[in-house]
Tab-separated table of C-alpha atoms in Angstrom:
chain	number	residue	atom	x	y	z
A	1	UNK	CA	0.000	0.000	0.000
A	2	UNK	CA	1.221	3.486	-0.812
A	3	UNK	CA	-0.789	5.410	1.723
A	4	UNK	CA	2.019	7.873	2.604
A	5	UNK	CA	2.519	8.865	-1.019
A	6	UNK	CA	-1.244	9.264	-1.453
A	7	UNK	CA	-1.446	11.511	1.594
A	8	UNK	CA	1.493	13.521	0.307
A	9	UNK	CA	-0.202	14.002	-3.048
A	10	UNK	CA	-3.442	15.139	-1.392
A	11	UNK	CA	-1.480	17.507	0.851
A	12	UNK	CA	0.281	18.974	-2.174
A	13	UNK	CA	-3.089	19.410	-3.914
A	14	UNK	CA	-4.516	21.145	-0.842
A	15	UNK	CA	-1.434	23.398	-0.633
A	16	UNK	CA	-1.819	24.374	-4.276
A	17	UNK	CA	-5.478	25.194	-3.703
A	18	UNK	CA	-4.607	27.377	-0.707
A	19	UNK	CA	-1.673	28.882	-2.539
A	20	UNK	CA	-3.697	30.454	-5.301
A	21	UNK	CA	-6.257	28.223	-6.984
A	22	UNK	CA	-9.812	28.839	-5.661
A	23	UNK	CA	-11.778	25.828	-4.503
A	24	UNK	CA	-14.312	25.224	-7.311
A	25	UNK	CA	-16.800	23.664	-4.873
A	26	UNK	CA	-17.101	26.739	-2.666
A	27	UNK	CA	-19.672	29.270	-3.840
A	28	UNK	CA	-18.470	32.854	-3.838
A	29	UNK	CA	-20.208	36.078	-4.693
A	30	UNK	CA	-19.176	37.362	-8.077
A	31	UNK	CA	-16.571	40.085	-7.850
A	32	UNK	CA	-18.000	43.497	-8.615
A	33	UNK	CA	-15.935	46.086	-10.392
A	34	UNK	CA	-15.528	49.334	-8.451
A	35	UNK	CA	-17.962	52.121	-9.272
A	36	UNK	CA	-16.638	54.753	-11.683
A	37	UNK	CA	-15.684	58.132	-10.213
A	38	UNK	CA	-18.676	60.289	-9.395
A	39	UNK	CA	-19.513	63.078	-11.807
A	40	UNK	CA	-21.976	65.942	-11.824
A	41	UNK	CA	-25.642	65.422	-11.000
A	42	UNK	CA	-28.208	65.542	-13.793
A	43	UNK	CA	-31.956	65.472	-14.391
A	44	UNK	CA	-33.678	63.885	-17.391
A	45	UNK	CA	-37.307	64.046	-18.480
A	46	UNK	CA	-39.169	61.659	-20.829
A	47	UNK	CA	-42.722	62.678	-21.786
A	48	UNK	CA	-45.405	60.854	-23.802
A	49	UNK	CA	-48.175	63.021	-25.301
A	50	UNK	CA	-51.036	61.881	-27.549
A	51	UNK	CA	-51.884	64.368	-30.318
A	52	UNK	CA	-54.336	64.207	-33.279
A	53	UNK	CA	-52.358	63.447	-36.434
A	54	UNK	CA	-53.987	66.110	-38.638
A	55	UNK	CA	-53.493	68.797	-35.999
A	56	UNK	CA	-49.820	67.877	-35.619
A	57	UNK	CA	-49.154	67.711	-39.374
A	58	UNK	CA	-50.789	71.093	-39.963
A	59	UNK	CA	-48.538	72.668	-37.334
A	60	UNK	CA	-45.390	70.961	-38.663
A	61	UNK	CA	-46.113	72.219	-42.188
A	62	UNK	CA	-45.711	75.757	-40.876
A	63	UNK	CA	-43.055	74.998	-38.244
A	64	UNK	CA	-40.577	72.376	-39.464
A	65	UNK	CA	-38.517	70.637	-36.778
A	66	UNK	CA	-35.013	72.015	-36.273
A	67	UNK	CA	-32.256	70.987	-33.882
A	68	UNK	CA	-34.429	71.810	-30.877
A	69	UNK	CA	-38.044	70.647	-30.513
A	70	UNK	CA	-38.913	73.010	-27.655
A	71	UNK	CA	-41.416	74.947	-29.810
A	72	UNK	CA	-43.322	71.756	-30.604
A	73	UNK	CA	-43.236	70.767	-26.927
A	74	UNK	CA	-44.727	74.133	-25.909
A	75	UNK	CA	-47.420	73.782	-28.570
A	76	UNK	CA	-48.243	70.265	-27.347
A	77	UNK	CA	-48.783	71.671	-23.846
A	78	UNK	CA	-51.140	74.268	-25.307
A	79	UNK	CA	-53.096	71.490	-27.053
A	80	UNK	CA	-53.302	69.653	-23.730
A	81	UNK	CA	-54.748	72.788	-22.110
A	82	UNK	CA	-57.282	72.999	-24.952
A	83	UNK	CA	-58.096	69.291	-24.399
A	84	UNK	CA	-57.339	68.386	-28.003
A	85	UNK	CA	-54.225	66.458	-26.867
A	86	UNK	CA	-53.617	64.291	-23.801
A	87	UNK	CA	-50.722	63.759	-21.423
A	88	UNK	CA	-49.952	60.064	-21.176
A	89	UNK	CA	-46.713	59.609	-19.211
A	90	UNK	CA	-44.088	61.760	-17.496
A	91	UNK	CA	-40.890	60.108	-16.283
A	92	UNK	CA	-38.549	62.446	-14.446
A	93	UNK	CA	-35.287	60.788	-13.392
A	94	UNK	CA	-32.235	61.939	-11.490
A	95	UNK	CA	-28.731	60.589	-11.644
A	96	UNK	CA	-24.999	61.135	-11.411
A	97	UNK	CA	-22.752	61.260	-14.459
A	98	UNK	CA	-20.934	57.992	-14.991
A	99	UNK	CA	-23.662	55.944	-13.259
A	100	UNK	CA	-26.707	54.276	-14.857
A	101	UNK	CA	-30.351	54.935	-13.926
A	102	UNK	CA	-33.648	53.229	-14.785
A	103	UNK	CA	-37.287	54.278	-14.467
A	104	UNK	CA	-40.122	51.751	-14.929
A	105	UNK	CA	-43.926	51.941	-14.787
A	106	UNK	CA	-45.242	48.499	-15.719
A	107	UNK	CA	-48.292	46.281	-15.667
A	108	UNK	CA	-47.458	42.573	-15.497
A	109	UNK	CA	-50.028	40.837	-17.692
A	110	UNK	CA	-50.238	37.044	-17.775
A	111	UNK	CA	-51.537	35.304	-20.894
A	112	UNK	CA	-51.949	31.740	-22.157
A	113	UNK	CA	-49.387	30.196	-24.497
A	114	UNK	CA	-50.842	26.676	-24.849
A	115	UNK	CA	-54.356	25.214	-24.943
A	116	UNK	CA	-55.870	21.737	-24.779
A	117	UNK	CA	-58.506	20.648	-27.335
A	118	UNK	CA	-61.989	21.729	-26.343
A	119	UNK	CA	-64.774	19.364	-25.426
A	120	UNK	CA	-68.055	19.839	-27.322
A	121	UNK	CA	-69.790	23.005	-26.163
A	122	UNK	CA	-66.798	24.202	-24.117
A	123	UNK	CA	-63.918	26.635	-24.357
A	124	UNK	CA	-60.406	25.342	-24.959
A	125	UNK	CA	-58.715	25.257	-21.526
A	126	UNK	CA	-55.298	26.980	-21.282
A	127	UNK	CA	-52.480	24.802	-19.916
A	128	UNK	CA	-49.409	27.089	-19.988
A	129	UNK	CA	-48.887	30.783	-19.321
A	130	UNK	CA	-46.300	33.515	-19.755
A	131	UNK	CA	-45.931	37.125	-18.533
A	132	UNK	CA	-45.266	40.359	-20.418
A	133	UNK	CA	-44.405	43.721	-18.870
A	134	UNK	CA	-46.620	46.443	-20.303
A	135	UNK	CA	-46.118	50.146	-19.865
A	136	UNK	CA	-43.166	52.490	-19.880
A	137	UNK	CA	-39.436	52.124	-19.324
A	138	UNK	CA	-36.562	54.562	-19.663
A	139	UNK	CA	-32.942	54.572	-18.631
A	140	UNK	CA	-29.611	56.133	-19.310
A	141	UNK	CA	-26.704	58.078	-17.901
A	142	UNK	CA	-24.494	61.085	-18.607
A	143	UNK	CA	-20.843	61.468	-19.408
A	144	UNK	CA	-18.139	63.249	-21.357
A	145	UNK	CA	-17.704	62.335	-25.013
A	146	UNK	CA	-15.282	64.141	-27.357
A	147	UNK	CA	-14.623	66.688	-24.637
A	148	UNK	CA	-18.292	67.653	-24.144
A	149	UNK	CA	-20.904	66.519	-21.645
A	150	UNK	CA	-23.772	64.508	-23.169
A	151	UNK	CA	-26.901	62.883	-21.795
A	152	UNK	CA	-27.606	59.287	-22.767
A	153	UNK	CA	-31.060	57.720	-22.775
A	154	UNK	CA	-33.234	55.026	-24.264
A	155	UNK	CA	-36.954	54.570	-23.853
A	156	UNK	CA	-39.696	52.080	-24.650
A	157	UNK	CA	-43.416	51.468	-24.377
A	158	UNK	CA	-45.503	48.275	-24.666
A	159	UNK	CA	-49.283	47.858	-24.840
A	160	UNK	CA	-51.523	44.789	-24.943
A	161	UNK	CA	-54.381	45.406	-27.359
A	162	UNK	CA	-57.923	44.531	-26.306
A	163	UNK	CA	-60.286	42.971	-27.124
A	164	UNK	CA	-58.535	39.732	-27.960
A	165	UNK	CA	-59.461	37.330	-30.722
A	166	UNK	CA	-60.240	33.853	-29.357
A	167	UNK	CA	-59.159	31.040	-31.673
A	168	UNK	CA	-61.909	28.858	-30.253
A	169	UNK	CA	-65.107	29.799	-32.179
A	170	UNK	CA	-67.378	29.281	-29.175
A	171	UNK	CA	-65.112	31.368	-26.929
A	172	UNK	CA	-65.081	34.112	-29.555
A	173	UNK	CA	-68.894	34.208	-29.523
A	174	UNK	CA	-69.286	34.189	-25.725
A	175	UNK	CA	-66.219	36.073	-24.411
A	176	UNK	CA	-66.327	39.305	-22.433
A	177	UNK	CA	-64.374	42.337	-23.755
A	178	UNK	CA	-61.596	42.068	-21.138
A	179	UNK	CA	-61.101	38.275	-21.334
A	180	UNK	CA	-57.477	37.420	-22.117
A	181	UNK	CA	-56.518	34.927	-24.824
A	182	UNK	CA	-53.357	34.862	-26.943
A	183	UNK	CA	-52.773	38.613	-27.144
A	184	UNK	CA	-51.498	41.147	-29.615
A	185	UNK	CA	-48.787	43.516	-28.404
A	186	UNK	CA	-47.751	46.892	-29.751
A	187	UNK	CA	-44.450	48.436	-28.703
A	188	UNK	CA	-42.033	51.294	-29.278
A	189	UNK	CA	-38.332	50.814	-28.577
A	190	UNK	CA	-36.037	53.776	-29.216
A	191	UNK	CA	-32.324	53.064	-28.864
A	192	UNK	CA	-28.987	53.326	-30.631
A	193	UNK	CA	-27.549	50.430	-32.616
A	194	UNK	CA	-23.793	50.663	-32.651
A	195	UNK	CA	-21.432	48.610	-34.784
A	196	UNK	CA	-17.674	48.319	-34.864
A	197	UNK	CA	-15.508	48.122	-37.973
A	198	UNK	CA	-16.257	44.402	-38.299
A	199	UNK	CA	-20.007	44.965	-38.224
A	200	UNK	CA	-20.479	43.544	-34.718
A	201	UNK	CA	-23.319	45.064	-32.768
A	202	UNK	CA	-23.624	45.820	-29.076
A	203	UNK	CA	-25.419	42.502	-28.554
A	204	UNK	CA	-23.195	40.044	-30.420
A	205	UNK	CA	-23.875	36.388	-31.152
A	206	UNK	CA	-23.587	34.620	-27.749
A	207	UNK	CA	-22.340	31.414	-29.392
A	208	UNK	CA	-19.126	32.822	-30.830
A	209	UNK	CA	-15.863	32.926	-28.925
A	210	UNK	CA	-15.521	35.867	-26.509
A	211	UNK	CA	-12.312	37.021	-28.182
A	212	UNK	CA	-14.270	37.447	-31.437
A	213	UNK	CA	-16.956	39.591	-29.885
A	214	UNK	CA	-17.057	43.360	-30.108
A	215	UNK	CA	-16.496	45.064	-26.773
A	216	UNK	CA	-18.754	48.064	-26.217
A	217	UNK	CA	-18.764	50.300	-23.159
A	218	UNK	CA	-21.903	50.586	-20.995
A	219	UNK	CA	-24.547	52.775	-22.592
A	220	UNK	CA	-23.552	52.005	-26.176
A	221	UNK	CA	-27.206	51.371	-27.055
A	222	UNK	CA	-28.377	54.724	-25.659
A	223	UNK	CA	-29.154	57.808	-27.727
A	224	UNK	CA	-27.042	60.936	-27.230
A	225	UNK	CA	-28.531	64.339	-26.345
A	226	UNK	CA	-27.098	67.781	-25.676
A	227	UNK	CA	-27.946	69.193	-22.230
A	228	UNK	CA	-30.538	71.956	-22.195
A	229	UNK	CA	-32.241	71.043	-25.479
A	230	UNK	CA	-35.614	69.422	-26.141
A	231	UNK	CA	-35.775	66.490	-28.570
A	232	UNK	CA	-38.626	64.691	-30.304
A	233	UNK	CA	-37.411	61.135	-29.744
A	234	UNK	CA	-40.241	59.383	-31.536
A	235	UNK	CA	-43.538	59.812	-33.356
A	236	UNK	CA	-45.709	56.734	-33.688
A	237	UNK	CA	-49.346	55.973	-34.494
A	238	UNK	CA	-51.092	55.285	-31.211
A	239	UNK	CA	-54.155	53.583	-32.660
A	240	UNK	CA	-54.244	50.237	-34.418
A	241	UNK	CA	-57.036	48.819	-36.492
A	242	UNK	CA	-58.591	45.486	-35.677
A	243	UNK	CA	-57.407	42.882	-38.186
A	244	UNK	CA	-60.105	42.054	-40.703
A	245	UNK	CA	-60.816	38.333	-41.013
A	246	UNK	CA	-62.770	37.213	-44.070
A	247	UNK	CA	-65.190	34.274	-43.696
A	248	UNK	CA	-63.944	33.088	-47.081
A	249	UNK	CA	-60.208	32.246	-47.144
A	250	UNK	CA	-59.849	33.182	-50.808
A	251	UNK	CA	-61.321	36.640	-50.332
A	252	UNK	CA	-58.961	39.556	-49.778
A	253	UNK	CA	-60.154	42.092	-47.224
A	254	UNK	CA	-58.952	45.626	-47.850
A	255	UNK	CA	-58.135	47.642	-44.715
A	256	UNK	CA	-60.357	50.633	-44.123
A	257	UNK	CA	-58.721	54.059	-44.580
A	258	UNK	CA	-57.155	55.548	-41.464
A	259	UNK	CA	-59.054	58.320	-39.719
A	260	UNK	CA	-57.092	61.573	-40.227
A	261	UNK	CA	-57.960	62.517	-36.633
A	262	UNK	CA	-56.290	59.402	-35.214
A	263	UNK	CA	-53.886	59.947	-32.338
A	264	UNK	CA	-50.134	59.787	-32.616
A	265	UNK	CA	-47.767	59.264	-29.708
A	266	UNK	CA	-45.024	61.870	-29.333
A	267	UNK	CA	-42.096	61.043	-27.042
A	268	UNK	CA	-40.002	64.020	-25.921
A	269	UNK	CA	-36.671	64.054	-24.091
A	270	UNK	CA	-35.103	66.904	-22.183
A	271	UNK	CA	-32.274	66.926	-19.682
A	272	UNK	CA	-29.632	69.059	-18.077
A	273	UNK	CA	-26.532	68.907	-15.903
A	274	UNK	CA	-26.760	70.457	-12.455
A	275	UNK	CA	-24.098	73.016	-11.479
A	276	UNK	CA	-21.165	71.420	-9.598
A	277	UNK	CA	-21.923	71.070	-5.914
A	278	UNK	CA	-19.699	72.766	-3.370
A	279	UNK	CA	-17.484	70.469	-1.336
A	280	UNK	CA	-19.123	69.617	1.967
A	281	UNK	CA	-17.921	67.866	5.072
A	282	UNK	CA	-20.570	65.972	6.963
A	283	UNK	CA	-19.284	64.324	10.113
A	284	UNK	CA	-22.619	62.735	11.014
A	285	UNK	CA	-22.861	60.254	8.154
A	286	UNK	CA	-22.172	57.187	10.298
A	287	UNK	CA	-25.798	56.724	11.406
A	288	UNK	CA	-28.661	58.387	9.544
A	289	UNK	CA	-32.391	58.300	9.207
A	290	UNK	CA	-33.462	57.842	5.603
A	291	UNK	CA	-37.068	58.487	4.571
A	292	UNK	CA	-39.161	57.785	1.479
A	293	UNK	CA	-42.472	59.270	0.380
A	294	UNK	CA	-44.558	58.404	-2.668
A	295	UNK	CA	-47.095	61.073	-3.584
A	296	UNK	CA	-49.942	60.824	-6.091
A	297	UNK	CA	-50.591	64.180	-7.818
A	298	UNK	CA	-52.639	65.364	-10.831
A	299	UNK	CA	-50.666	64.754	-14.015
A	300	UNK	CA	-51.610	68.057	-15.631
A	301	UNK	CA	-50.652	70.081	-12.546
A	302	UNK	CA	-47.241	68.406	-12.350
A	303	UNK	CA	-46.621	68.743	-16.081
A	304	UNK	CA	-47.500	72.447	-16.039
A	305	UNK	CA	-45.220	72.959	-13.040
A	306	UNK	CA	-42.307	71.246	-14.794
A	307	UNK	CA	-42.809	73.323	-17.946
A	308	UNK	CA	-42.950	76.571	-15.966
A	309	UNK	CA	-39.844	75.915	-13.851
A	310	UNK	CA	-36.181	75.388	-14.559
A	311	UNK	CA	-35.513	71.654	-14.890
A	312	UNK	CA	-32.367	72.093	-12.797
A	313	UNK	CA	-34.483	73.218	-9.825
A	314	UNK	CA	-37.124	70.508	-9.923
A	315	UNK	CA	-35.288	68.187	-7.520
A	316	UNK	CA	-35.197	70.647	-4.629
A	317	UNK	CA	-38.328	72.736	-5.286
A	318	UNK	CA	-40.848	69.977	-6.067
A	319	UNK	CA	-41.611	69.337	-2.393
A	320	UNK	CA	-42.980	72.854	-1.871
A	321	UNK	CA	-45.223	72.379	-4.915
A	322	UNK	CA	-46.492	69.106	-3.463
A	323	UNK	CA	-47.306	70.895	-0.196
A	324	UNK	CA	-49.521	73.325	-2.122
A	325	UNK	CA	-51.272	70.471	-3.952
A	326	UNK	CA	-51.877	68.673	-0.667
A	327	UNK	CA	-53.396	71.816	0.829
A	328	UNK	CA	-55.993	72.037	-1.947
A	329	UNK	CA	-56.706	68.309	-1.658
A	330	UNK	CA	-55.468	67.284	-5.112
A	331	UNK	CA	-52.346	65.393	-3.916
A	332	UNK	CA	-52.190	62.332	-1.683
A	333	UNK	CA	-49.221	60.706	0.074
A	334	UNK	CA	-49.612	56.966	-0.537
A	335	UNK	CA	-46.375	55.653	1.046
A	336	UNK	CA	-44.299	57.038	3.923
A	337	UNK	CA	-41.328	55.019	5.236
A	338	UNK	CA	-38.344	55.772	7.481
A	339	UNK	CA	-35.390	53.592	8.436
A	340	UNK	CA	-32.044	53.911	10.197
A	341	UNK	CA	-29.028	53.645	7.941
A	342	UNK	CA	-25.282	53.211	8.415
A	343	UNK	CA	-22.997	54.928	5.935
A	344	UNK	CA	-21.296	52.518	3.555
A	345	UNK	CA	-23.728	49.638	4.164
A	346	UNK	CA	-26.972	48.825	2.421
A	347	UNK	CA	-30.216	49.303	4.299
A	348	UNK	CA	-33.405	47.618	3.108
A	349	UNK	CA	-36.888	48.514	4.304
A	350	UNK	CA	-39.501	46.124	2.932
A	351	UNK	CA	-43.187	46.619	3.750
A	352	UNK	CA	-45.394	44.155	1.919
A	353	UNK	CA	-48.287	41.716	1.912
A	354	UNK	CA	-47.703	38.238	0.492
A	355	UNK	CA	-50.189	37.490	-2.282
A	356	UNK	CA	-50.476	33.814	-3.215
A	357	UNK	CA	-51.962	33.063	-6.626
A	358	UNK	CA	-52.358	30.026	-8.925
A	359	UNK	CA	-49.941	29.455	-11.787
A	360	UNK	CA	-51.448	26.213	-13.140
A	361	UNK	CA	-54.960	24.801	-13.392
A	362	UNK	CA	-56.405	21.347	-13.924
A	363	UNK	CA	-59.561	21.589	-16.088
A	364	UNK	CA	-62.750	20.550	-14.324
A	365	UNK	CA	-64.476	17.277	-15.122
A	366	UNK	CA	-67.743	16.992	-17.011
A	367	UNK	CA	-70.452	15.752	-14.649
A	368	UNK	CA	-72.967	13.522	-16.494
A	369	UNK	CA	-76.639	14.458	-16.567
A	370	UNK	CA	-78.602	12.969	-13.643
A	371	UNK	CA	-82.100	13.378	-12.193
A	372	UNK	CA	-83.187	15.601	-15.049
A	373	UNK	CA	-80.229	17.968	-14.601
A	374	UNK	CA	-78.122	18.615	-17.704
A	375	UNK	CA	-74.470	17.665	-17.847
A	376	UNK	CA	-72.216	20.520	-16.789
A	377	UNK	CA	-68.553	21.275	-16.311
A	378	UNK	CA	-67.025	21.538	-12.846
A	379	UNK	CA	-64.815	24.510	-12.042
A	380	UNK	CA	-61.103	24.099	-12.772
A	381	UNK	CA	-58.813	23.147	-9.902
A	382	UNK	CA	-55.813	25.354	-9.127
A	383	UNK	CA	-52.922	22.915	-8.740
A	384	UNK	CA	-49.764	25.075	-8.507
A	385	UNK	CA	-49.147	28.382	-6.780
A	386	UNK	CA	-46.613	31.170	-6.442
A	387	UNK	CA	-46.201	34.128	-4.073
A	388	UNK	CA	-45.709	37.797	-4.894
A	389	UNK	CA	-44.770	40.444	-2.352
A	390	UNK	CA	-47.057	43.438	-2.857
A	391	UNK	CA	-46.052	46.673	-1.186
A	392	UNK	CA	-43.003	48.913	-1.139
A	393	UNK	CA	-39.317	48.054	-0.906
A	394	UNK	CA	-36.741	50.776	-0.354
A	395	UNK	CA	-33.022	49.979	-0.403
A	396	UNK	CA	-30.222	52.518	-0.200
A	397	UNK	CA	-26.524	53.024	0.462
A	398	UNK	CA	-25.201	56.380	1.692
A	399	UNK	CA	-21.576	57.050	0.718
A	400	UNK	CA	-19.416	60.100	1.471
A	401	UNK	CA	-18.221	61.972	-1.609
A	402	UNK	CA	-16.142	65.137	-2.055
A	403	UNK	CA	-19.010	66.699	-4.008
A	404	UNK	CA	-21.658	65.741	-1.450
A	405	UNK	CA	-23.053	62.559	0.111
A	406	UNK	CA	-24.357	60.106	-2.514
A	407	UNK	CA	-27.440	57.948	-2.008
A	408	UNK	CA	-27.564	54.879	-4.252
A	409	UNK	CA	-31.202	53.802	-4.078
A	410	UNK	CA	-33.833	51.490	-5.500
A	411	UNK	CA	-37.523	52.102	-4.873
A	412	UNK	CA	-39.973	49.399	-5.909
A	413	UNK	CA	-43.732	49.491	-5.407
A	414	UNK	CA	-45.862	46.480	-6.389
A	415	UNK	CA	-49.673	46.770	-6.401
A	416	UNK	CA	-52.231	43.977	-6.739
A	417	UNK	CA	-54.683	45.361	-9.316
A	418	UNK	CA	-57.160	42.485	-9.443
A	419	UNK	CA	-57.648	39.522	-11.736
A	420	UNK	CA	-57.861	38.837	-15.455
A	421	UNK	CA	-60.146	36.111	-16.858
A	422	UNK	CA	-58.636	33.402	-19.073
A	423	UNK	CA	-61.327	30.704	-19.181
A	424	UNK	CA	-65.086	30.401	-18.667
A	425	UNK	CA	-67.419	27.441	-18.251
A	426	UNK	CA	-71.147	27.179	-18.941
A	427	UNK	CA	-73.028	26.574	-15.675
A	428	UNK	CA	-76.619	27.236	-14.732
A	429	UNK	CA	-77.300	28.958	-18.042
A	430	UNK	CA	-74.365	31.436	-17.804
A	431	UNK	CA	-70.739	31.618	-18.929
A	432	UNK	CA	-69.044	31.993	-15.566
A	433	UNK	CA	-65.470	32.917	-14.672
A	434	UNK	CA	-63.284	29.836	-14.269
A	435	UNK	CA	-59.530	30.498	-14.595
A	436	UNK	CA	-58.085	33.831	-13.460
A	437	UNK	CA	-54.612	35.303	-13.114
A	438	UNK	CA	-53.417	38.344	-11.133
A	439	UNK	CA	-52.478	41.720	-12.585
A	440	UNK	CA	-49.568	43.387	-10.784
A	441	UNK	CA	-48.537	47.017	-11.283
A	442	UNK	CA	-44.877	47.904	-10.664
A	443	UNK	CA	-43.231	51.299	-10.237
A	444	UNK	CA	-39.459	51.140	-9.903
A	445	UNK	CA	-36.744	53.819	-9.716
A	446	UNK	CA	-33.084	52.798	-9.597
A	447	UNK	CA	-30.413	55.488	-9.547
A	448	UNK	CA	-28.052	57.628	-7.454
A	449	UNK	CA	-28.489	61.153	-6.149
A	450	UNK	CA	-26.675	63.644	-3.967
A	451	UNK	CA	-28.689	64.290	-0.838
A	452	UNK	CA	-28.814	67.281	1.480
A	453	UNK	CA	-29.578	66.656	5.102
A	454	UNK	CA	-33.100	67.618	6.130
A	455	UNK	CA	-34.417	68.314	2.599
A	456	UNK	CA	-36.900	66.268	0.566
A	457	UNK	CA	-35.410	65.501	-2.851
A	458	UNK	CA	-37.460	64.477	-5.904
A	459	UNK	CA	-35.728	61.421	-7.392
A	460	UNK	CA	-38.310	60.156	-9.887
A	461	UNK	CA	-41.803	60.226	-11.316
A	462	UNK	CA	-43.909	57.570	-13.024
A	463	UNK	CA	-47.381	56.342	-13.920
A	464	UNK	CA	-49.727	54.433	-11.633
A	465	UNK	CA	-52.918	52.501	-12.447
A	466	UNK	CA	-56.569	53.504	-12.491
A	467	UNK	CA	-59.746	51.687	-11.472
A	468	UNK	CA	-59.877	49.939	-14.868
A	469	UNK	CA	-56.520	48.211	-14.204
A	470	UNK	CA	-54.846	50.307	-16.884
A	471	UNK	CA	-52.102	52.967	-16.747
A	472	UNK	CA	-53.588	56.115	-15.207
A	473	UNK	CA	-52.944	59.154	-17.456
A	474	UNK	CA	-54.718	61.492	-15.019
A	475	UNK	CA	-52.165	61.145	-12.212
A	476	UNK	CA	-48.420	60.805	-11.725
A	477	UNK	CA	-46.518	59.157	-8.867
A	478	UNK	CA	-43.644	61.199	-7.390
A	479	UNK	CA	-40.840	59.594	-5.351
A	480	UNK	CA	-39.020	61.663	-2.709
A	481	UNK	CA	-36.166	60.747	-0.354
A	482	UNK	CA	-34.754	62.649	2.638
A	483	UNK	CA	-31.657	62.182	4.790
A	484	UNK	CA	-31.898	63.215	8.462
């Protein structure tokens, strides 16, 4: 037996592992690269406005777009005041140059992806589901390019079109307008597609060797904007026509002409760099109190206030405007949280209710006719479940910085908006709800901001939901943080 030599070999292997080779069986957190140096603070604003196409085209014929779209933006606000146009979404975001931010206002809509064959006189039961985020998303950063400061941003919007077409003929005849089948989505994605000399894009083929891939810095897919200017990022038809289905396969159905008064979606971007902050020394950063407030305010009032004030002052002056709106009863504080925080470490304050909901159903059995009662389908049985935390989560890290204390934060609010119907059964002479899925609304702001002790700072705005479980264009949600 060569036990000593075996032990020696194992000892040598262990020594090598301790000497430099990491143990592959020990899980370690992935190493994070250090954050880039902090730059100047900035504010960006993404706005969606719905305008009649003929009204817009008539104005553009007399006022062609130039390098700055501020004249069109002012005219759009005038149309909103006249009620010929409508505000749809306002996403104000704050950030620090060199760091990324994101701003999301989403509805999570679940829909079926697979169905079983239908029994006679019944709907086809769905057997598999997926989820799509609907609503608004924007993100970006700021930085120096070619010796000049630029703002970077990308934005998107997704909508699920209702009513749905049910592929089951009986379901199509008996469905309710809001019943969800295999949906149609409409989306706008505005970004930059960059290529290197070899034609590689920012999202290269994941199956090729890493050394063959093009290396792009963060933000390569974001559009570039000059500070202080207003840009028309996108114009897109906001109304879609229902697809025409001919009862005869060989017959071609011509689409009806588009209404000249149909609405178009205008997406504007505006941003600016805040003046450099004076160096401050705060010796009380070790233990802080950090507070969050979410306030629901009228969309038109907030939009008018933003247009009338300098964008650079919105962060610090918005709280006084909110106080006025609360006095007249038009604003409402929906979330108010406070937590202790240690500088340099992450604090998390999570206030939620656990909502358990089904993710799979087993179709109900058909009960034979007995005692003069007709045969009828039993309700489906929920056979698998998941849990979603509904409420508000606030996480933050306070870090000292020569230009002023930096708060790296993420605010996430999840709201249970009710249920969507995916299947009905015929019982007691009615088509009754059988399979349902939840609808969750999510507002999320993820960024960094310089905070001043004792002052409420506006860090983001977004869109909530209304009583119809749709994005609420009449109100905007404002997120404020304060360091005490």
